[in-house]
Coordinates of N, CA and C and ligand atoms in Angstrom, one line a residue:
M468 N 103.2 116.7 102.2 CA 102.2 115.9 101.5 C 100.8 116.2 102.0
N469 N 99.9 116.2 101.1 CA 98.5 116.5 101.6 C 97.9 115.2 102.2
P470 N 97.0 115.4 103.2 CA 96.3 114.2 103.7 C 95.3 113.7 102.7
V471 N 95.3 112.3 102.5 CA 94.3 111.7 101.6 C 93.1 111.2 102.5
L472 N 93.4 111.1 103.8 CA 92.4 110.6 104.7 C 92.6 111.3 106.1
E473 N 91.5 111.8 106.6 CA 91.6 112.4 108.0 C 90.6 111.7 108.9
I474 N 91.1 111.4 110.1 CA 90.3 110.7 111.1 C 90.3 111.7 112.3
N475 N 89.0 112.1 112.6 CA 88.9 113.1 113.6 C 88.1 112.6 114.8
N476 N 88.7 112.6 116.0 CA 88.1 112.3 117.3 C 87.2 111.0 117.2
L477 N 87.7 110.0 116.6 CA 86.9 108.8 116.3 C 86.8 107.9 117.5
T478 N 85.6 107.6 117.9 CA 85.4 106.6 119.0 C 84.4 105.5 118.5
I479 N 84.9 104.3 118.7 CA 84.1 103.1 118.3 C 83.8 102.3 119.5
S480 N 82.6 102.1 119.8 CA 82.2 101.3 121.1 C 81.5 100.0 120.7
F481 N 81.8 99.0 121.5 CA 81.1 97.7 121.5 C 80.5 97.5 122.9
D482 N 79.2 97.6 123.0 CA 78.5 97.5 124.3 C 79.2 98.4 125.3
G483 N 79.5 99.6 125.0 CA 80.1 100.6 125.9 C 81.6 100.5 126.1
F484 N 82.2 99.4 125.5 CA 83.7 99.3 125.6 C 84.3 100.1 124.4
K485 N 85.2 101.0 124.7 CA 85.7 101.8 123.6 C 86.9 101.1 122.9
A486 N 86.7 100.5 121.8 CA 87.8 99.8 121.1 C 88.7 100.8 120.4
V487 N 88.1 101.9 120.0 CA 88.9 103.1 119.5 C 88.4 104.3 120.3
N488 N 89.3 105.0 120.8 CA 89.0 106.0 121.8 C 89.5 107.4 121.4
N489 N 88.6 108.2 120.8 CA 88.9 109.6 120.5 C 90.2 109.8 119.7
L490 N 90.3 109.0 118.7 CA 91.5 108.9 117.8 C 91.5 110.0 116.7
S491 N 92.5 110.7 116.6 CA 92.7 111.7 115.5 C 94.0 111.4 114.8
T492 N 94.0 111.2 113.5 CA 95.3 111.0 112.8 C 95.0 111.3 111.3
S493 N 96.0 111.3 110.5 CA 95.7 111.5 109.0 C 96.7 110.6 108.2
V494 N 96.3 110.3 107.0 CA 97.2 109.5 106.1 C 97.5 110.4 105.0
K495 N 98.8 110.6 104.7 CA 99.3 111.5 103.7 C 99.2 110.8 102.3
K496 N 99.1 111.6 101.3 CA 99.0 111.0 99.9 C 100.4 110.4 99.6
G497 N 100.3 109.2 99.1 CA 101.5 108.4 98.7 C 102.3 107.9 99.8
D498 N 101.8 107.9 101.0 CA 102.5 107.4 102.2 C 102.3 105.9 102.4
I499 N 103.3 105.3 103.1 CA 103.1 103.9 103.6 C 103.0 104.1 105.1
H500 N 101.7 104.0 105.6 CA 101.4 104.4 106.9 C 101.0 103.1 107.7
F501 N 101.8 102.8 108.7 CA 101.6 101.6 109.5 C 100.9 101.9 110.8
F502 N 99.9 101.1 111.2 CA 99.3 101.1 112.6 C 99.8 99.9 113.3
I503 N 100.5 100.2 114.4 CA 101.0 99.1 115.3 C 100.5 99.2 116.7
G504 N 100.7 98.2 117.5 CA 100.3 98.2 118.9 C 100.0 96.8 119.3
P505 N 99.8 96.6 120.7 CA 99.5 95.3 121.2 C 98.2 94.8 120.7
N506 N 98.0 93.5 120.9 CA 96.7 92.9 120.5 C 95.6 93.6 121.3
G507 N 94.5 93.9 120.6 CA 93.4 94.5 121.3 C 93.5 96.1 121.3
A508 N 94.5 96.6 120.6 CA 94.7 98.1 120.6 C 93.7 98.8 119.8
G509 N 93.0 98.1 118.9 CA 92.0 98.8 118.1 C 92.3 98.9 116.7
K510 N 93.4 98.3 116.2 CA 93.9 98.5 114.9 C 92.9 98.0 113.8
T511 N 92.5 96.7 114.0 CA 91.6 96.1 113.0 C 90.2 96.9 113.0
T512 N 89.8 97.3 114.2 CA 88.5 98.0 114.3 C 88.6 99.3 113.5
L513 N 89.8 99.9 113.6 CA 90.0 101.2 112.9 C 89.9 100.9 111.4
L514 N 90.6 99.9 110.9 CA 90.4 99.6 109.4 C 89.0 99.3 109.1
D515 N 88.3 98.6 110.0 CA 86.8 98.2 109.8 C 86.0 99.5 109.6
A516 N 86.4 100.5 110.4 CA 85.6 101.8 110.4 C 85.9 102.5 109.1
I517 N 87.2 102.5 108.6 CA 87.6 103.3 107.4 C 86.9 102.7 106.2
C518 N 86.7 101.3 106.2 CA 86.1 100.7 105.0 C 84.6 100.5 105.2
G519 N 84.0 101.0 106.3 CA 82.6 101.1 106.5 C 82.0 99.8 107.1
R520 N 82.8 98.9 107.6 CA 82.2 97.7 108.2 C 81.6 98.0 109.6
V521 N 82.3 98.9 110.3 CA 81.7 99.3 111.6 C 81.4 100.8 111.6
K522 N 80.4 101.2 112.4 CA 80.1 102.6 112.4 C 80.5 103.2 113.8
P523 N 81.2 104.3 113.8 CA 81.6 104.9 115.0 C 80.5 105.5 115.9
A524 N 80.8 105.6 117.2 CA 79.8 106.3 118.1 C 79.9 107.8 117.9
S525 N 81.2 108.2 117.6 CA 81.4 109.7 117.4 C 82.6 109.9 116.6
G526 N 82.8 111.1 116.1 CA 84.0 111.5 115.3 C 83.6 111.2 113.8
N527 N 84.6 111.5 113.0 CA 84.4 111.3 111.5 C 85.6 110.9 110.8
I528 N 85.4 110.4 109.6 CA 86.5 110.0 108.6 C 86.3 110.8 107.3
I529 N 87.2 111.6 107.0 CA 87.1 112.5 105.8 C 88.0 112.0 104.7
F530 N 87.5 111.7 103.5 CA 88.4 111.4 102.4 C 88.8 112.7 101.8
H531 N 89.9 112.7 101.0 CA 90.6 113.9 100.7 C 89.8 114.9 99.9
N532 N 88.8 114.5 99.1 CA 88.0 115.4 98.3 C 86.9 116.1 99.2
G533 N 87.0 115.8 100.5 CA 86.0 116.5 101.4 C 84.8 115.5 101.7
S534 N 84.8 114.3 101.1 CA 83.7 113.4 101.4 C 83.8 112.9 102.8
D535 N 82.7 113.0 103.5 CA 82.6 112.4 104.8 C 82.2 110.9 104.6
V536 N 83.1 110.0 104.8 CA 82.8 108.6 104.5 C 82.3 107.8 105.8
T537 N 82.2 108.5 106.9 CA 81.9 107.9 108.2 C 80.6 107.0 108.1
R538 N 79.6 107.5 107.5 CA 78.3 106.7 107.5 C 78.0 106.1 106.2
L539 N 78.9 106.1 105.2 CA 78.7 105.4 104.0 C 78.7 103.9 104.1
S540 N 78.1 103.2 103.1 CA 78.2 101.8 103.1 C 79.5 101.3 102.6
E541 N 79.9 100.0 102.8 CA 81.2 99.5 102.4 C 81.3 99.7 100.9
H542 N 80.2 99.4 100.2 CA 80.2 99.5 98.7 C 80.5 100.9 98.2
E543 N 79.8 101.9 98.9 CA 80.0 103.3 98.5 C 81.5 103.7 98.7
I544 N 82.1 103.2 99.8 CA 83.5 103.5 100.1 C 84.4 103.0 99.1
V545 N 84.2 101.7 98.7 CA 85.0 101.1 97.7 C 84.9 102.0 96.4
E546 N 83.7 102.4 96.1 CA 83.5 103.2 94.8 C 84.3 104.5 94.9
L547 N 84.4 105.1 96.1 CA 85.2 106.3 96.2 C 86.7 106.1 96.1
G548 N 87.1 104.9 96.2 CA 88.6 104.6 96.0 C 89.3 104.2 97.3
I549 N 88.6 103.5 98.2 CA 89.3 103.0 99.4 C 89.1 101.5 99.3
G550 N 90.2 100.7 99.1 CA 90.2 99.3 98.9 C 90.7 98.6 100.1
R551 N 90.2 97.4 100.5 CA 90.6 96.7 101.7 C 91.0 95.3 101.4
K552 N 92.1 94.8 101.8 CA 92.5 93.4 101.7 C 92.5 92.8 103.1
F553 N 91.8 91.7 103.2 CA 91.7 91.0 104.5 C 92.9 90.1 104.7
Q554 N 93.1 89.6 105.9 CA 94.2 88.7 106.2 C 94.2 87.4 105.4
V555 N 93.1 86.8 105.3 CA 93.0 85.5 104.7 C 92.8 85.7 103.2
P556 N 93.7 85.1 102.3 CA 93.6 85.3 100.9 C 92.2 84.7 100.4
S557 N 91.6 85.5 99.5 CA 90.3 85.0 99.0 C 90.3 85.1 97.5
V558 N 91.2 84.3 96.8 CA 91.2 84.3 95.4 C 90.5 83.0 94.9
F559 N 90.0 83.0 93.7 CA 89.3 81.8 93.2 C 90.3 80.9 92.6
N560 N 90.4 79.6 93.2 CA 91.4 78.7 92.7 C 91.0 77.9 91.5
G561 N 89.8 78.0 91.1 CA 89.3 77.2 89.9 C 89.4 77.9 88.6
I562 N 89.8 79.2 88.6 CA 90.0 79.9 87.4 C 91.5 80.5 87.3
T563 N 91.9 81.0 86.2 CA 93.3 81.4 86.1 C 93.5 82.7 86.8
I564 N 94.8 83.0 87.0 CA 95.2 84.2 87.6 C 94.7 85.4 86.8
Y565 N 94.8 85.3 85.5 CA 94.3 86.4 84.7 C 92.8 86.6 84.9
E566 N 92.1 85.5 85.0 CA 90.6 85.6 85.2 C 90.3 86.2 86.5
N567 N 91.1 85.8 87.5 CA 90.9 86.5 88.8 C 91.1 88.0 88.7
M568 N 92.1 88.4 88.0 CA 92.3 89.8 87.8 C 91.2 90.5 87.0
E569 N 90.6 89.8 86.0 CA 89.5 90.3 85.3 C 88.3 90.6 86.2
L570 N 88.0 89.6 87.0 CA 86.9 89.8 88.0 C 87.1 91.0 88.8
A571 N 88.3 91.2 89.3 CA 88.6 92.3 90.2 C 88.5 93.6 89.4
A572 N 89.0 93.6 88.1 CA 89.0 94.8 87.3 C 87.6 95.4 87.1
V573 N 86.6 94.4 86.9 CA 85.3 94.9 86.7 C 84.4 94.9 87.9
K574 N 85.1 94.6 89.1 CA 84.5 94.7 90.4 C 83.2 93.8 90.4
V575 N 83.2 92.7 89.7 CA 82.0 91.8 89.8 C 82.1 91.0 91.1
R576 N 81.0 90.6 91.5 CA 80.9 89.8 92.8 C 80.7 88.3 92.6
S577 N 80.5 87.9 91.3 CA 80.3 86.4 91.1 C 80.8 86.1 89.8
L578 N 81.2 84.8 89.6 CA 81.7 84.3 88.4 C 80.6 84.4 87.3
Y579 N 79.4 84.2 87.7 CA 78.2 84.2 86.8 C 78.1 85.5 86.1
S580 N 78.1 86.6 86.9 CA 77.9 87.9 86.3 C 79.1 88.3 85.4
S581 N 80.3 87.7 85.7 CA 81.5 88.1 84.9 C 81.3 87.6 83.5
L582 N 80.5 86.6 83.3 CA 80.2 86.0 81.9 C 79.7 87.1 81.0
F583 N 79.0 88.1 81.6 CA 78.3 89.1 80.8 C 79.1 90.4 80.7
T584 N 80.3 90.4 81.2 CA 81.1 91.6 81.3 C 82.3 91.5 80.3
K585 N 82.4 92.4 79.4 CA 83.5 92.4 78.5 C 84.5 93.5 78.9
L586 N 85.8 93.2 79.0 CA 86.8 94.1 79.5 C 87.2 95.1 78.4
T587 N 87.4 96.3 78.7 CA 87.9 97.3 77.7 C 89.4 97.0 77.5
R588 N 89.9 97.6 76.4 CA 91.4 97.4 76.1 C 92.2 98.0 77.3
E589 N 91.7 99.1 77.7 CA 92.4 99.8 78.8 C 92.5 98.9 80.1
Q590 N 91.4 98.3 80.4 CA 91.4 97.4 81.6 C 92.3 96.2 81.4
N591 N 92.4 95.7 80.2 CA 93.3 94.6 79.9 C 94.8 95.1 80.0
E592 N 95.0 96.3 79.5 CA 96.4 96.8 79.7 C 96.8 97.0 81.1
R593 N 95.8 97.5 81.9 CA 96.0 97.7 83.3 C 96.3 96.4 84.0
I594 N 95.5 95.3 83.7 CA 95.8 94.0 84.3 C 97.2 93.5 84.0
K595 N 97.6 93.7 82.8 CA 99.0 93.2 82.4 C 100.0 94.0 83.2
S596 N 99.8 95.3 83.3 CA 100.8 96.1 84.1 C 100.8 95.7 85.5
V597 N 99.7 95.5 86.1 CA 99.6 95.0 87.5 C 100.3 93.6 87.7
L598 N 100.0 92.7 86.7 CA 100.6 91.4 86.8 C 102.1 91.5 86.8
N599 N 102.6 92.4 86.1 CA 104.1 92.6 86.0 C 104.6 93.1 87.4
I600 N 103.8 94.1 87.9 CA 104.2 94.7 89.2 C 104.3 93.6 90.3
I601 N 103.3 92.7 90.3 CA 103.2 91.7 91.4 C 104.0 90.4 91.0
G602 N 104.6 90.4 89.8 CA 105.5 89.3 89.5 C 104.8 88.1 89.0
L603 N 103.6 88.2 88.6 CA 102.8 87.0 88.2 C 102.4 87.0 86.7
Y604 N 103.0 87.8 85.9 CA 102.7 87.9 84.5 C 102.9 86.6 83.8
E605 N 104.1 86.0 84.0 CA 104.4 84.7 83.4 C 103.4 83.6 83.7
D606 N 102.9 83.7 84.9 CA 102.0 82.6 85.4 C 100.5 82.9 85.1
R607 N 100.2 83.9 84.3 CA 98.8 84.4 84.2 C 97.8 83.4 83.8
Y608 N 98.2 82.4 83.0 CA 97.2 81.4 82.5 C 97.2 80.1 83.4
R609 N 97.9 80.2 84.5 CA 97.8 79.1 85.5 C 96.7 79.5 86.6
T610 N 96.3 78.5 87.3 CA 95.3 78.8 88.4 C 96.2 79.2 89.6
P611 N 95.6 79.9 90.5 CA 96.4 80.3 91.7 C 96.6 79.1 92.7
A612 N 96.0 77.9 92.4 CA 96.1 76.8 93.4 C 97.5 76.5 93.8
K613 N 98.5 76.5 92.9 CA 99.8 76.1 93.2 C 100.7 77.3 93.6
L614 N 100.2 78.5 93.7 CA 101.0 79.6 94.1 C 101.4 79.5 95.6
S615 N 102.5 80.1 95.9 CA 102.9 80.0 97.4 C 102.0 81.0 98.1
H616 N 102.0 80.9 99.4 CA 101.2 81.8 100.3 C 101.5 83.2 99.9
G617 N 102.8 83.6 99.8 CA 103.1 84.9 99.5 C 102.6 85.4 98.1
Q618 N 102.7 84.5 97.1 CA 102.2 84.9 95.8 C 100.7 85.1 95.8
K619 N 100.0 84.3 96.6 CA 98.5 84.5 96.7 C 98.2 85.9 97.3
Q620 N 99.0 86.2 98.3 CA 98.8 87.6 98.9 C 99.1 88.7 97.9
W621 N 100.1 88.5 97.1 CA 100.4 89.5 96.0 C 99.3 89.6 95.0
L622 N 98.8 88.4 94.7 CA 97.7 88.4 93.7 C 96.5 89.2 94.2
E623 N 96.2 89.0 95.5 CA 95.1 89.8 96.1 C 95.4 91.3 96.1
I624 N 96.7 91.6 96.4 CA 97.0 93.0 96.4 C 96.9 93.5 95.0
G625 N 97.3 92.7 94.0 CA 97.1 93.1 92.6 C 95.6 93.3 92.2
M626 N 94.8 92.4 92.8 CA 93.4 92.5 92.5 C 92.8 93.8 93.1
L627 N 93.4 94.3 94.1 CA 93.0 95.6 94.6 C 93.5 96.7 93.8
L628 N 94.8 96.6 93.4 CA 95.5 97.7 92.7 C 94.9 97.9 91.3
V629 N 94.4 96.8 90.7 CA 93.8 97.0 89.4 C 92.5 97.8 89.4
Q630 N 91.9 98.0 90.6 CA 90.7 98.8 90.7 C 91.1 100.3 90.9
Q631 N 92.4 100.6 90.9 CA 92.9 101.9 91.0 C 92.4 102.7 92.2
P632 N 92.6 102.1 93.4 CA 92.1 102.8 94.6 C 93.1 104.0 94.9
E633 N 92.6 104.9 95.7 CA 93.5 106.0 96.2 C 94.1 105.6 97.5
I634 N 93.4 104.7 98.2 CA 94.0 104.2 99.5 C 93.8 102.7 99.5
M635 N 94.9 102.0 99.9 CA 94.8 100.5 100.0 C 95.0 100.2 101.5
L636 N 94.0 99.4 102.1 CA 94.1 99.1 103.5 C 94.5 97.6 103.6
L637 N 95.6 97.3 104.2 CA 96.1 95.9 104.3 C 96.2 95.5 105.8
D638 N 95.6 94.3 106.0 CA 95.7 93.8 107.4 C 96.7 92.6 107.5
E639 N 97.8 92.9 108.1 CA 98.9 91.9 108.3 C 99.3 91.2 107.0
P640 N 99.7 92.0 106.0 CA 100.0 91.4 104.7 C 101.1 90.4 104.6
V641 N 102.0 90.4 105.6 CA 103.2 89.5 105.6 C 103.0 88.3 106.6
A642 N 101.9 88.3 107.2 CA 101.7 87.1 108.2 C 101.8 85.8 107.5
G643 N 102.6 84.9 108.0 CA 102.8 83.6 107.4 C 103.9 83.6 106.3
M644 N 104.5 84.7 106.0 CA 105.5 84.7 104.9 C 106.9 84.6 105.5
G645 N 107.8 84.0 104.7 CA 109.2 83.9 105.1 C 109.9 85.3 104.9
R646 N 111.2 85.4 105.2 CA 111.9 86.7 105.1 C 111.9 87.2 103.7
K647 N 112.2 86.3 102.8 CA 112.4 86.7 101.4 C 111.1 87.3 100.8
E648 N 110.0 86.5 101.1 CA 108.7 87.0 100.6 C 108.3 88.3 101.3
T649 N 108.7 88.4 102.5 CA 108.4 89.7 103.3 C 109.1 90.8 102.6
E650 N 110.4 90.6 102.3 CA 111.2 91.7 101.7 C 110.6 92.1 100.3
K651 N 110.1 91.1 99.6 CA 109.5 91.3 98.3 C 108.2 92.1 98.4
T652 N 107.5 91.8 99.5 CA 106.2 92.6 99.8 C 106.6 94.0 100.1
G653 N 107.7 94.2 100.8 CA 108.1 95.6 101.1 C 108.4 96.4 99.8
E654 N 109.1 95.7 98.9 CA 109.4 96.3 97.6 C 108.1 96.6 96.8
L655 N 107.2 95.7 96.9 CA 105.9 95.8 96.2 C 105.1 97.1 96.8
L656 N 105.1 97.2 98.1 CA 104.4 98.3 98.7 C 105.0 99.6 98.3
R657 N 106.3 99.6 98.2 CA 107.0 100.9 97.8 C 106.6 101.3 96.4
Q658 N 106.5 100.3 95.6 CA 106.1 100.5 94.2 C 104.6 101.0 94.1
I659 N 103.8 100.4 94.9 CA 102.4 100.7 94.9 C 102.2 102.1 95.4
S660 N 103.0 102.5 96.4 CA 102.8 103.8 97.0 C 103.0 105.0 96.0
Q661 N 103.6 104.7 94.8 CA 103.7 105.7 93.8 C 102.4 106.0 93.1
Q662 N 101.5 105.0 93.3 CA 100.1 105.2 92.7 C 99.1 105.4 93.7
C663 N 99.2 104.9 94.9 CA 98.2 105.1 95.9 C 98.8 105.0 97.3
S664 N 98.0 105.6 98.3 CA 98.5 105.6 99.7 C 98.2 104.2 100.2
V665 N 99.1 103.7 101.1 CA 99.0 102.4 101.6 C 98.9 102.4 103.2
V666 N 97.9 101.8 103.7 CA 97.7 101.8 105.2 C 97.8 100.3 105.6
V667 N 98.7 100.1 106.6 CA 98.9 98.7 106.9 C 98.8 98.5 108.5
V668 N 98.2 97.4 108.9 CA 98.2 97.0 110.3 C 99.2 95.8 110.3
E669 N 100.2 95.9 111.2 CA 101.2 94.9 111.2 C 101.9 94.7 112.5
H670 N 102.3 93.4 112.7 CA 103.0 93.0 113.9 C 104.5 92.8 113.7
D671 N 104.9 92.5 112.4 CA 106.2 92.2 112.1 C 107.1 93.5 112.1
M672 N 107.8 93.7 113.2 CA 108.5 95.0 113.3 C 109.6 95.1 112.4
E673 N 110.3 94.0 111.9 CA 111.3 94.2 110.9 C 110.8 94.7 109.6
F674 N 109.6 94.2 109.3 CA 108.9 94.7 108.1 C 108.5 96.2 108.2
V675 N 108.0 96.5 109.4 CA 107.6 97.9 109.7 C 108.9 98.8 109.5
R676 N 110.0 98.4 110.1 CA 111.2 99.2 110.0 C 111.7 99.4 108.6
E677 N 111.5 98.3 107.8 CA 111.9 98.3 106.4 C 111.1 99.2 105.5
C678 N 109.8 99.3 105.8 CA 109.1 100.0 104.7 C 108.1 101.1 105.2
A679 N 108.0 101.4 106.5 CA 107.1 102.4 106.9 C 107.7 103.8 106.7
N680 N 106.8 104.7 106.2 CA 107.1 106.1 106.2 C 106.6 106.7 107.5
T681 N 105.4 106.4 107.9 CA 104.8 106.9 109.1 C 104.2 105.7 109.9
V682 N 104.4 105.9 111.2 CA 103.9 104.8 112.1 C 103.0 105.5 113.2
T683 N 101.9 104.9 113.4 CA 101.0 105.3 114.5 C 100.9 104.2 115.5
V684 N 101.2 104.4 116.7 CA 101.2 103.4 117.7 C 99.9 103.6 118.5
L685 N 99.1 102.5 118.5 CA 97.8 102.6 119.3 C 97.9 101.7 120.5
H686 N 97.3 102.2 121.6 CA 97.2 101.5 122.8 C 95.9 101.7 123.5
E687 N 95.2 100.6 123.7 CA 93.8 100.7 124.3 C 92.9 101.7 123.5
G688 N 93.0 101.6 122.2 CA 92.2 102.4 121.3 C 92.6 103.8 121.1
A689 N 93.6 104.3 121.8 CA 94.1 105.7 121.7 C 95.4 105.8 121.1
L690 N 95.7 107.0 120.6 CA 97.0 107.2 120.0 C 98.1 107.4 121.0
L691 N 99.1 106.5 121.0 CA 100.2 106.6 121.9 C 101.4 107.4 121.4
D692 N 101.7 107.3 120.1 CA 102.7 108.1 119.5 C 102.6 108.0 118.0
E693 N 103.2 108.9 117.3 CA 103.1 108.9 115.8 C 104.3 109.6 115.3
G694 N 104.8 109.1 114.1 CA 106.0 109.7 113.5 C 106.7 108.7 112.7
D695 N 108.0 108.9 112.4 CA 108.7 107.8 111.7 C 109.2 106.8 112.8
M696 N 109.5 105.6 112.3 CA 109.9 104.5 113.2 C 111.0 104.9 114.1
E697 N 112.0 105.6 113.6 CA 113.1 106.1 114.3 C 112.7 106.8 115.6
K698 N 111.7 107.6 115.4 CA 111.2 108.4 116.5 C 110.4 107.6 117.5
V699 N 109.4 106.8 117.0 CA 108.5 106.2 117.9 C 109.1 105.0 118.7
Q700 N 110.1 104.4 118.1 CA 110.7 103.3 118.8 C 111.6 103.7 120.0
K701 N 111.9 105.0 120.1 CA 112.6 105.5 121.2 C 111.7 106.0 122.4
N702 N 110.4 106.0 122.1 CA 109.5 106.5 123.1 C 109.4 105.5 124.2
P703 N 109.7 105.8 125.5 CA 109.7 104.9 126.6 C 108.3 104.2 126.8
R704 N 107.2 104.9 126.5 CA 105.9 104.4 126.7 C 105.6 103.3 125.6
V705 N 106.1 103.6 124.4 CA 105.9 102.6 123.3 C 106.7 101.3 123.6
I706 N 107.9 101.5 124.1 CA 108.7 100.3 124.5 C 108.0 99.6 125.6
E707 N 107.5 100.3 126.6 CA 106.8 99.7 127.7 C 105.6 98.8 127.3
V708 N 104.7 99.4 126.5 CA 103.5 98.7 126.2 C 103.6 97.8 125.0
Y709 N 104.6 97.9 124.2 CA 104.6 97.1 123.0 C 106.0 96.6 122.6
L710 N 106.9 97.5 122.2 CA 108.2 97.0 121.6 C 109.0 96.2 122.6
G711 N 108.9 96.5 123.9 CA 109.8 95.9 124.9 C 109.4 94.5 125.2
R712 N 108.2 94.0 124.7 CA 107.7 92.7 125.1 C 108.5 91.6 124.5
Ligands
ADP1903 P1 93.7 94.8 117.3 O1 93.4 94.7 115.8 O2 94.6 96.0 117.7 O3 94.3 93.5 117.9 P2 90.9 94.9 117.5 O4 90.5 96.1 116.8 O5 90.7 93.6 116.9 O6 92.4 95.1 118.1 O7 90.1 94.9 118.9 C1 90.0 96.0 119.8 C2 89.2 95.6 121.0 O8 87.8 95.6 120.6 C3 89.4 94.3 121.6 O9 89.3 94.3 123.0 C4 88.3 93.4 121.0 O10 88.0 92.3 121.8 C5 87.2 94.4 120.9 N1 86.3 94.1 119.7 C6 86.7 94.1 118.4 N2 85.6 93.8 117.6 C7 84.6 93.6 118.5 C8 83.2 93.2 118.3 N3 82.7 93.0 117.1 N4 82.4 93.0 119.4 C9 82.9 93.3 120.7 N5 84.2 93.6 120.9 C10 85.0 93.8 119.8

């Protein structure tokens, strides 16, 4: 599989402290790629760098078509096709699920500007298809207020998917979910990976085992091991710094 994202010798410093330290890795097209490691290992900082929230001290991040995204703005990076979902759900509870999807599809940033945007037939078809994928089609005319925590997370994932990103970045998508919702999220990610590459930061090891194709273990900002879960979970250093805890 070809890389859709390459990270080369990336170092991110905060007042001289290296949160990410000379990290090189790549994300393959269509992969479900997890970043794991102890608290403070640099996982969230890495996602922040990929989506343009923080700027590295050195190194670069190359998107598959050759674009160097390292110094682009968050907005420019979204436009290129790299979408990010944060840990806390941020859907609008006062409008319907369908309207939330409409806002996402046209990438508007306020309800006010959405009043002036008419969706194309293709965008509406895409919304319906995504609502089916996330299992909320039947609920589309309800507001998200009464959805479960898991369903709200899926709605947000759907709101990213409808923008047709090439890479989706997810920060602890199953945090706060029960086992059943976690399993459903795994199925959802597998389905999504047929359309776009999925990069996940996660602590739930059962979930990682269930759905990771590739796992990168970070420790103190650096790469400790990388490969499939089968491989990395046998590494004595990985067990020592993370899995054995
Ligand atoms: P993880 O997601 O693996 O838990 P983070 O990327 O959140 O780790 O943090 C890595 C390290 O960088 C931590 O020691 C954290 O305190 C530090 N850090 C993260 N963001 C900042 C910031 N904005 N300013 C200073 N230090 C930060």
